[in-house]
């Protein structure tokens, strides 16, 4: 098993209801030539958590940081639901417990790329 040192939160950058499924992200990432969805988890608008890449498989979500991180993506651009935040908090707690992480080990994509605003909310305040 690889060592997980951080969790990186993303948004799908789309509020379109038809994009509210990990299968859509999988298609987008395959179109980029990737092996499939780059995230480990996807949180739908209704709060459902969908599995992406297994935790022991390196993600494709933040250049230079995939080797030791897990990627979580929420459907949306700016319009997130309470159900999503509830599920995100529960998932973060589970992953922090499983991998012995602290809240200081949770980041937004924008923390690693100044050109990004993703996930368009402050992950330190959830």
mmCIF file of the C-alpha atoms, coordinates in Angstrom:
data_MODEL
# 
_entry.id   MODEL 
# 
loop_
_atom_site.group_PDB 
_atom_site.id 
_atom_site.type_symbol 
_atom_site.label_atom_id 
_atom_site.label_alt_id 
_atom_site.label_comp_id 
_atom_site.label_asym_id 
_atom_site.label_entity_id 
_atom_site.label_seq_id 
_atom_site.pdbx_PDB_ins_code 
_atom_site.Cartn_x 
_atom_site.Cartn_y 
_atom_site.Cartn_z 
_atom_site.occupancy 
_atom_site.B_iso_or_equiv 
_atom_site.pdbx_formal_charge 
_atom_site.auth_seq_id 
_atom_site.auth_comp_id 
_atom_site.auth_asym_id 
_atom_site.auth_atom_id 
_atom_site.pdbx_PDB_model_num 
ATOM 1   C CA . UNK A 1 1   ? 0.000   0.000  0.000   1.00 0.00 ? 1   UNK A CA 1 
ATOM 2   C CA . UNK A 1 2   ? 1.306   3.441  -0.851  1.00 0.00 ? 2   UNK A CA 1 
ATOM 3   C CA . UNK A 1 3   ? 1.736   6.089  1.829   1.00 0.00 ? 3   UNK A CA 1 
ATOM 4   C CA . UNK A 1 4   ? -1.050  8.684  1.879   1.00 0.00 ? 4   UNK A CA 1 
ATOM 5   C CA . UNK A 1 5   ? 0.122   12.051 3.219   1.00 0.00 ? 5   UNK A CA 1 
ATOM 6   C CA . UNK A 1 6   ? -2.635  14.372 2.028   1.00 0.00 ? 6   UNK A CA 1 
ATOM 7   C CA . UNK A 1 7   ? -6.160  14.655 0.734   1.00 0.00 ? 7   UNK A CA 1 
ATOM 8   C CA . UNK A 1 8   ? -6.894  17.106 -2.068  1.00 0.00 ? 8   UNK A CA 1 
ATOM 9   C CA . UNK A 1 9   ? -10.434 18.369 -2.663  1.00 0.00 ? 9   UNK A CA 1 
ATOM 10  C CA . UNK A 1 10  ? -11.653 19.360 -6.126  1.00 0.00 ? 10  UNK A CA 1 
ATOM 11  C CA . UNK A 1 11  ? -14.824 20.439 -7.885  1.00 0.00 ? 11  UNK A CA 1 
ATOM 12  C CA . UNK A 1 12  ? -16.014 19.216 -11.270 1.00 0.00 ? 12  UNK A CA 1 
ATOM 13  C CA . UNK A 1 13  ? -16.293 22.829 -12.540 1.00 0.00 ? 13  UNK A CA 1 
ATOM 14  C CA . UNK A 1 14  ? -19.787 22.109 -13.873 1.00 0.00 ? 14  UNK A CA 1 
ATOM 15  C CA . UNK A 1 15  ? -23.196 22.779 -12.346 1.00 0.00 ? 15  UNK A CA 1 
ATOM 16  C CA . UNK A 1 16  ? -24.916 20.906 -15.209 1.00 0.00 ? 16  UNK A CA 1 
ATOM 17  C CA . UNK A 1 17  ? -27.181 18.200 -13.717 1.00 0.00 ? 17  UNK A CA 1 
ATOM 18  C CA . UNK A 1 18  ? -26.240 15.677 -16.432 1.00 0.00 ? 18  UNK A CA 1 
ATOM 19  C CA . UNK A 1 19  ? -22.615 15.876 -15.232 1.00 0.00 ? 19  UNK A CA 1 
ATOM 20  C CA . UNK A 1 20  ? -23.534 14.727 -11.709 1.00 0.00 ? 20  UNK A CA 1 
ATOM 21  C CA . UNK A 1 21  ? -21.988 11.258 -11.932 1.00 0.00 ? 21  UNK A CA 1 
ATOM 22  C CA . UNK A 1 22  ? -18.475 9.847  -11.796 1.00 0.00 ? 22  UNK A CA 1 
ATOM 23  C CA . UNK A 1 23  ? -19.024 8.149  -15.166 1.00 0.00 ? 23  UNK A CA 1 
ATOM 24  C CA . UNK A 1 24  ? -19.031 11.593 -16.816 1.00 0.00 ? 24  UNK A CA 1 
ATOM 25  C CA . UNK A 1 25  ? -15.721 12.506 -15.182 1.00 0.00 ? 25  UNK A CA 1 
ATOM 26  C CA . UNK A 1 26  ? -14.363 9.125  -16.285 1.00 0.00 ? 26  UNK A CA 1 
ATOM 27  C CA . UNK A 1 27  ? -15.269 9.940  -19.911 1.00 0.00 ? 27  UNK A CA 1 
ATOM 28  C CA . UNK A 1 28  ? -13.669 13.396 -19.660 1.00 0.00 ? 28  UNK A CA 1 
ATOM 29  C CA . UNK A 1 29  ? -10.451 11.977 -18.250 1.00 0.00 ? 29  UNK A CA 1 
ATOM 30  C CA . UNK A 1 30  ? -10.282 9.169  -20.808 1.00 0.00 ? 30  UNK A CA 1 
ATOM 31  C CA . UNK A 1 31  ? -10.701 11.798 -23.542 1.00 0.00 ? 31  UNK A CA 1 
ATOM 32  C CA . UNK A 1 32  ? -7.512  13.395 -22.149 1.00 0.00 ? 32  UNK A CA 1 
ATOM 33  C CA . UNK A 1 33  ? -5.731  10.078 -22.676 1.00 0.00 ? 33  UNK A CA 1 
ATOM 34  C CA . UNK A 1 34  ? -5.763  9.050  -19.017 1.00 0.00 ? 34  UNK A CA 1 
ATOM 35  C CA . UNK A 1 35  ? -6.495  5.493  -17.889 1.00 0.00 ? 35  UNK A CA 1 
ATOM 36  C CA . UNK A 1 36  ? -9.789  6.667  -16.388 1.00 0.00 ? 36  UNK A CA 1 
ATOM 37  C CA . UNK A 1 37  ? -11.161 8.913  -13.711 1.00 0.00 ? 37  UNK A CA 1 
ATOM 38  C CA . UNK A 1 38  ? -8.296  10.584 -11.855 1.00 0.00 ? 38  UNK A CA 1 
ATOM 39  C CA . UNK A 1 39  ? -10.126 11.004 -8.540  1.00 0.00 ? 39  UNK A CA 1 
ATOM 40  C CA . UNK A 1 40  ? -10.529 8.448  -5.798  1.00 0.00 ? 40  UNK A CA 1 
ATOM 41  C CA . UNK A 1 41  ? -13.995 9.695  -4.775  1.00 0.00 ? 41  UNK A CA 1 
ATOM 42  C CA . UNK A 1 42  ? -16.797 11.747 -6.308  1.00 0.00 ? 42  UNK A CA 1 
ATOM 43  C CA . UNK A 1 43  ? -19.592 13.357 -4.305  1.00 0.00 ? 43  UNK A CA 1 
ATOM 44  C CA . UNK A 1 44  ? -22.855 13.838 -6.156  1.00 0.00 ? 44  UNK A CA 1 
ATOM 45  C CA . UNK A 1 45  ? -25.245 16.724 -5.474  1.00 0.00 ? 45  UNK A CA 1 
ATOM 46  C CA . UNK A 1 46  ? -27.457 14.456 -3.362  1.00 0.00 ? 46  UNK A CA 1 
ATOM 47  C CA . UNK A 1 47  ? -24.470 13.546 -1.168  1.00 0.00 ? 47  UNK A CA 1 
ATOM 48  C CA . UNK A 1 48  ? -23.902 10.081 -2.631  1.00 0.00 ? 48  UNK A CA 1 
ATOM 49  C CA . UNK A 1 49  ? -20.219 9.180  -2.551  1.00 0.00 ? 49  UNK A CA 1 
ATOM 50  C CA . UNK A 1 50  ? -19.070 7.282  -5.621  1.00 0.00 ? 50  UNK A CA 1 
ATOM 51  C CA . UNK A 1 51  ? -15.783 5.377  -5.748  1.00 0.00 ? 51  UNK A CA 1 
ATOM 52  C CA . UNK A 1 52  ? -13.229 6.264  -8.385  1.00 0.00 ? 52  UNK A CA 1 
ATOM 53  C CA . UNK A 1 53  ? -9.705  4.897  -8.389  1.00 0.00 ? 53  UNK A CA 1 
ATOM 54  C CA . UNK A 1 54  ? -8.908  2.563  -5.516  1.00 0.00 ? 54  UNK A CA 1 
ATOM 55  C CA . UNK A 1 55  ? -6.942  4.257  -2.733  1.00 0.00 ? 55  UNK A CA 1 
ATOM 56  C CA . UNK A 1 56  ? -3.872  2.132  -3.465  1.00 0.00 ? 56  UNK A CA 1 
ATOM 57  C CA . UNK A 1 57  ? -3.762  3.365  -7.085  1.00 0.00 ? 57  UNK A CA 1 
ATOM 58  C CA . UNK A 1 58  ? -2.039  6.670  -7.795  1.00 0.00 ? 58  UNK A CA 1 
ATOM 59  C CA . UNK A 1 59  ? -4.541  9.316  -8.860  1.00 0.00 ? 59  UNK A CA 1 
ATOM 60  C CA . UNK A 1 60  ? -4.394  11.849 -11.671 1.00 0.00 ? 60  UNK A CA 1 
ATOM 61  C CA . UNK A 1 61  ? -5.697  15.021 -10.079 1.00 0.00 ? 61  UNK A CA 1 
ATOM 62  C CA . UNK A 1 62  ? -2.771  17.314 -9.091  1.00 0.00 ? 62  UNK A CA 1 
ATOM 63  C CA . UNK A 1 63  ? 0.455   17.305 -11.035 1.00 0.00 ? 63  UNK A CA 1 
ATOM 64  C CA . UNK A 1 64  ? 3.405   16.523 -8.784  1.00 0.00 ? 64  UNK A CA 1 
ATOM 65  C CA . UNK A 1 65  ? 1.236   15.465 -5.838  1.00 0.00 ? 65  UNK A CA 1 
ATOM 66  C CA . UNK A 1 66  ? -0.563  12.339 -7.030  1.00 0.00 ? 66  UNK A CA 1 
ATOM 67  C CA . UNK A 1 67  ? 1.927   9.857  -5.591  1.00 0.00 ? 67  UNK A CA 1 
ATOM 68  C CA . UNK A 1 68  ? 1.042   10.539 -1.942  1.00 0.00 ? 68  UNK A CA 1 
ATOM 69  C CA . UNK A 1 69  ? -2.488  11.918 -2.054  1.00 0.00 ? 69  UNK A CA 1 
ATOM 70  C CA . UNK A 1 70  ? -6.131  11.002 -2.460  1.00 0.00 ? 70  UNK A CA 1 
ATOM 71  C CA . UNK A 1 71  ? -8.388  13.107 -4.663  1.00 0.00 ? 71  UNK A CA 1 
ATOM 72  C CA . UNK A 1 72  ? -12.003 13.901 -3.836  1.00 0.00 ? 72  UNK A CA 1 
ATOM 73  C CA . UNK A 1 73  ? -14.185 15.723 -6.366  1.00 0.00 ? 73  UNK A CA 1 
ATOM 74  C CA . UNK A 1 74  ? -17.550 17.351 -5.677  1.00 0.00 ? 74  UNK A CA 1 
ATOM 75  C CA . UNK A 1 75  ? -20.005 17.868 -8.508  1.00 0.00 ? 75  UNK A CA 1 
ATOM 76  C CA . UNK A 1 76  ? -20.451 21.569 -9.123  1.00 0.00 ? 76  UNK A CA 1 
ATOM 77  C CA . UNK A 1 77  ? -18.695 24.806 -9.738  1.00 0.00 ? 77  UNK A CA 1 
ATOM 78  C CA . UNK A 1 78  ? -20.095 27.214 -7.173  1.00 0.00 ? 78  UNK A CA 1 
ATOM 79  C CA . UNK A 1 79  ? -23.410 25.637 -6.180  1.00 0.00 ? 79  UNK A CA 1 
ATOM 80  C CA . UNK A 1 80  ? -22.723 22.903 -3.655  1.00 0.00 ? 80  UNK A CA 1 
ATOM 81  C CA . UNK A 1 81  ? -25.355 21.322 -1.429  1.00 0.00 ? 81  UNK A CA 1 
ATOM 82  C CA . UNK A 1 82  ? -25.501 20.731 2.292   1.00 0.00 ? 82  UNK A CA 1 
ATOM 83  C CA . UNK A 1 83  ? -25.708 17.006 1.483   1.00 0.00 ? 83  UNK A CA 1 
ATOM 84  C CA . UNK A 1 84  ? -22.379 17.235 -0.352  1.00 0.00 ? 84  UNK A CA 1 
ATOM 85  C CA . UNK A 1 85  ? -20.694 19.020 2.545   1.00 0.00 ? 85  UNK A CA 1 
ATOM 86  C CA . UNK A 1 86  ? -22.137 16.501 5.015   1.00 0.00 ? 86  UNK A CA 1 
ATOM 87  C CA . UNK A 1 87  ? -20.757 13.608 2.932   1.00 0.00 ? 87  UNK A CA 1 
ATOM 88  C CA . UNK A 1 88  ? -17.441 15.380 2.428   1.00 0.00 ? 88  UNK A CA 1 
ATOM 89  C CA . UNK A 1 89  ? -16.998 15.843 6.178   1.00 0.00 ? 89  UNK A CA 1 
ATOM 90  C CA . UNK A 1 90  ? -17.844 12.189 6.834   1.00 0.00 ? 90  UNK A CA 1 
ATOM 91  C CA . UNK A 1 91  ? -15.507 10.975 4.081   1.00 0.00 ? 91  UNK A CA 1 
ATOM 92  C CA . UNK A 1 92  ? -12.678 13.215 5.278   1.00 0.00 ? 92  UNK A CA 1 
ATOM 93  C CA . UNK A 1 93  ? -13.096 11.948 8.829   1.00 0.00 ? 93  UNK A CA 1 
ATOM 94  C CA . UNK A 1 94  ? -13.019 8.342  7.610   1.00 0.00 ? 94  UNK A CA 1 
ATOM 95  C CA . UNK A 1 95  ? -9.923  8.896  5.457   1.00 0.00 ? 95  UNK A CA 1 
ATOM 96  C CA . UNK A 1 96  ? -8.135  10.875 8.174   1.00 0.00 ? 96  UNK A CA 1 
ATOM 97  C CA . UNK A 1 97  ? -8.760  8.042  10.614  1.00 0.00 ? 97  UNK A CA 1 
ATOM 98  C CA . UNK A 1 98  ? -7.753  5.347  8.144   1.00 0.00 ? 98  UNK A CA 1 
ATOM 99  C CA . UNK A 1 99  ? -4.505  7.071  7.091   1.00 0.00 ? 99  UNK A CA 1 
ATOM 100 C CA . UNK A 1 100 ? -3.640  8.818  10.380  1.00 0.00 ? 100 UNK A CA 1 
ATOM 101 C CA . UNK A 1 101 ? -3.976  12.312 8.893   1.00 0.00 ? 101 UNK A CA 1 
ATOM 102 C CA . UNK A 1 102 ? -4.787  15.673 10.448  1.00 0.00 ? 102 UNK A CA 1 
ATOM 103 C CA . UNK A 1 103 ? -6.925  18.550 9.214   1.00 0.00 ? 103 UNK A CA 1 
ATOM 104 C CA . UNK A 1 104 ? -3.676  20.254 8.169   1.00 0.00 ? 104 UNK A CA 1 
ATOM 105 C CA . UNK A 1 105 ? -3.240  17.437 5.628   1.00 0.00 ? 105 UNK A CA 1 
ATOM 106 C CA . UNK A 1 106 ? -6.392  18.477 3.722   1.00 0.00 ? 106 UNK A CA 1 
ATOM 107 C CA . UNK A 1 107 ? -6.012  20.871 0.806   1.00 0.00 ? 107 UNK A CA 1 
ATOM 108 C CA . UNK A 1 108 ? -7.938  22.386 -2.058  1.00 0.00 ? 108 UNK A CA 1 
ATOM 109 C CA . UNK A 1 109 ? -6.593  21.965 -5.586  1.00 0.00 ? 109 UNK A CA 1 
ATOM 110 C CA . UNK A 1 110 ? -5.915  25.715 -5.640  1.00 0.00 ? 110 UNK A CA 1 
ATOM 111 C CA . UNK A 1 111 ? -3.348  25.255 -2.857  1.00 0.00 ? 111 UNK A CA 1 
ATOM 112 C CA . UNK A 1 112 ? -1.064  23.590 -5.407  1.00 0.00 ? 112 UNK A CA 1 
ATOM 113 C CA . UNK A 1 113 ? -1.818  25.667 -8.511  1.00 0.00 ? 113 UNK A CA 1 
ATOM 114 C CA . UNK A 1 114 ? -2.217  29.442 -8.271  1.00 0.00 ? 114 UNK A CA 1 
ATOM 115 C CA . UNK A 1 115 ? -4.074  29.457 -11.615 1.00 0.00 ? 115 UNK A CA 1 
ATOM 116 C CA . UNK A 1 116 ? -6.872  27.327 -10.105 1.00 0.00 ? 116 UNK A CA 1 
ATOM 117 C CA . UNK A 1 117 ? -9.807  28.362 -7.923  1.00 0.00 ? 117 UNK A CA 1 
ATOM 118 C CA . UNK A 1 118 ? -10.892 24.752 -7.433  1.00 0.00 ? 118 UNK A CA 1 
ATOM 119 C CA . UNK A 1 119 ? -12.730 23.656 -5.350  1.00 0.00 ? 119 UNK A CA 1 
ATOM 120 C CA . UNK A 1 120 ? -14.211 27.187 -5.138  1.00 0.00 ? 120 UNK A CA 1 
ATOM 121 C CA . UNK A 1 121 ? -14.646 27.008 -1.372  1.00 0.00 ? 121 UNK A CA 1 
ATOM 122 C CA . UNK A 1 122 ? -12.254 27.042 1.560   1.00 0.00 ? 122 UNK A CA 1 
ATOM 123 C CA . UNK A 1 123 ? -11.699 23.421 2.599   1.00 0.00 ? 123 UNK A CA 1 
ATOM 124 C CA . UNK A 1 124 ? -10.252 24.611 5.919   1.00 0.00 ? 124 UNK A CA 1 
ATOM 125 C CA . UNK A 1 125 ? -13.688 26.001 6.874   1.00 0.00 ? 125 UNK A CA 1 
ATOM 126 C CA . UNK A 1 126 ? -15.831 22.907 6.332   1.00 0.00 ? 126 UNK A CA 1 
# 
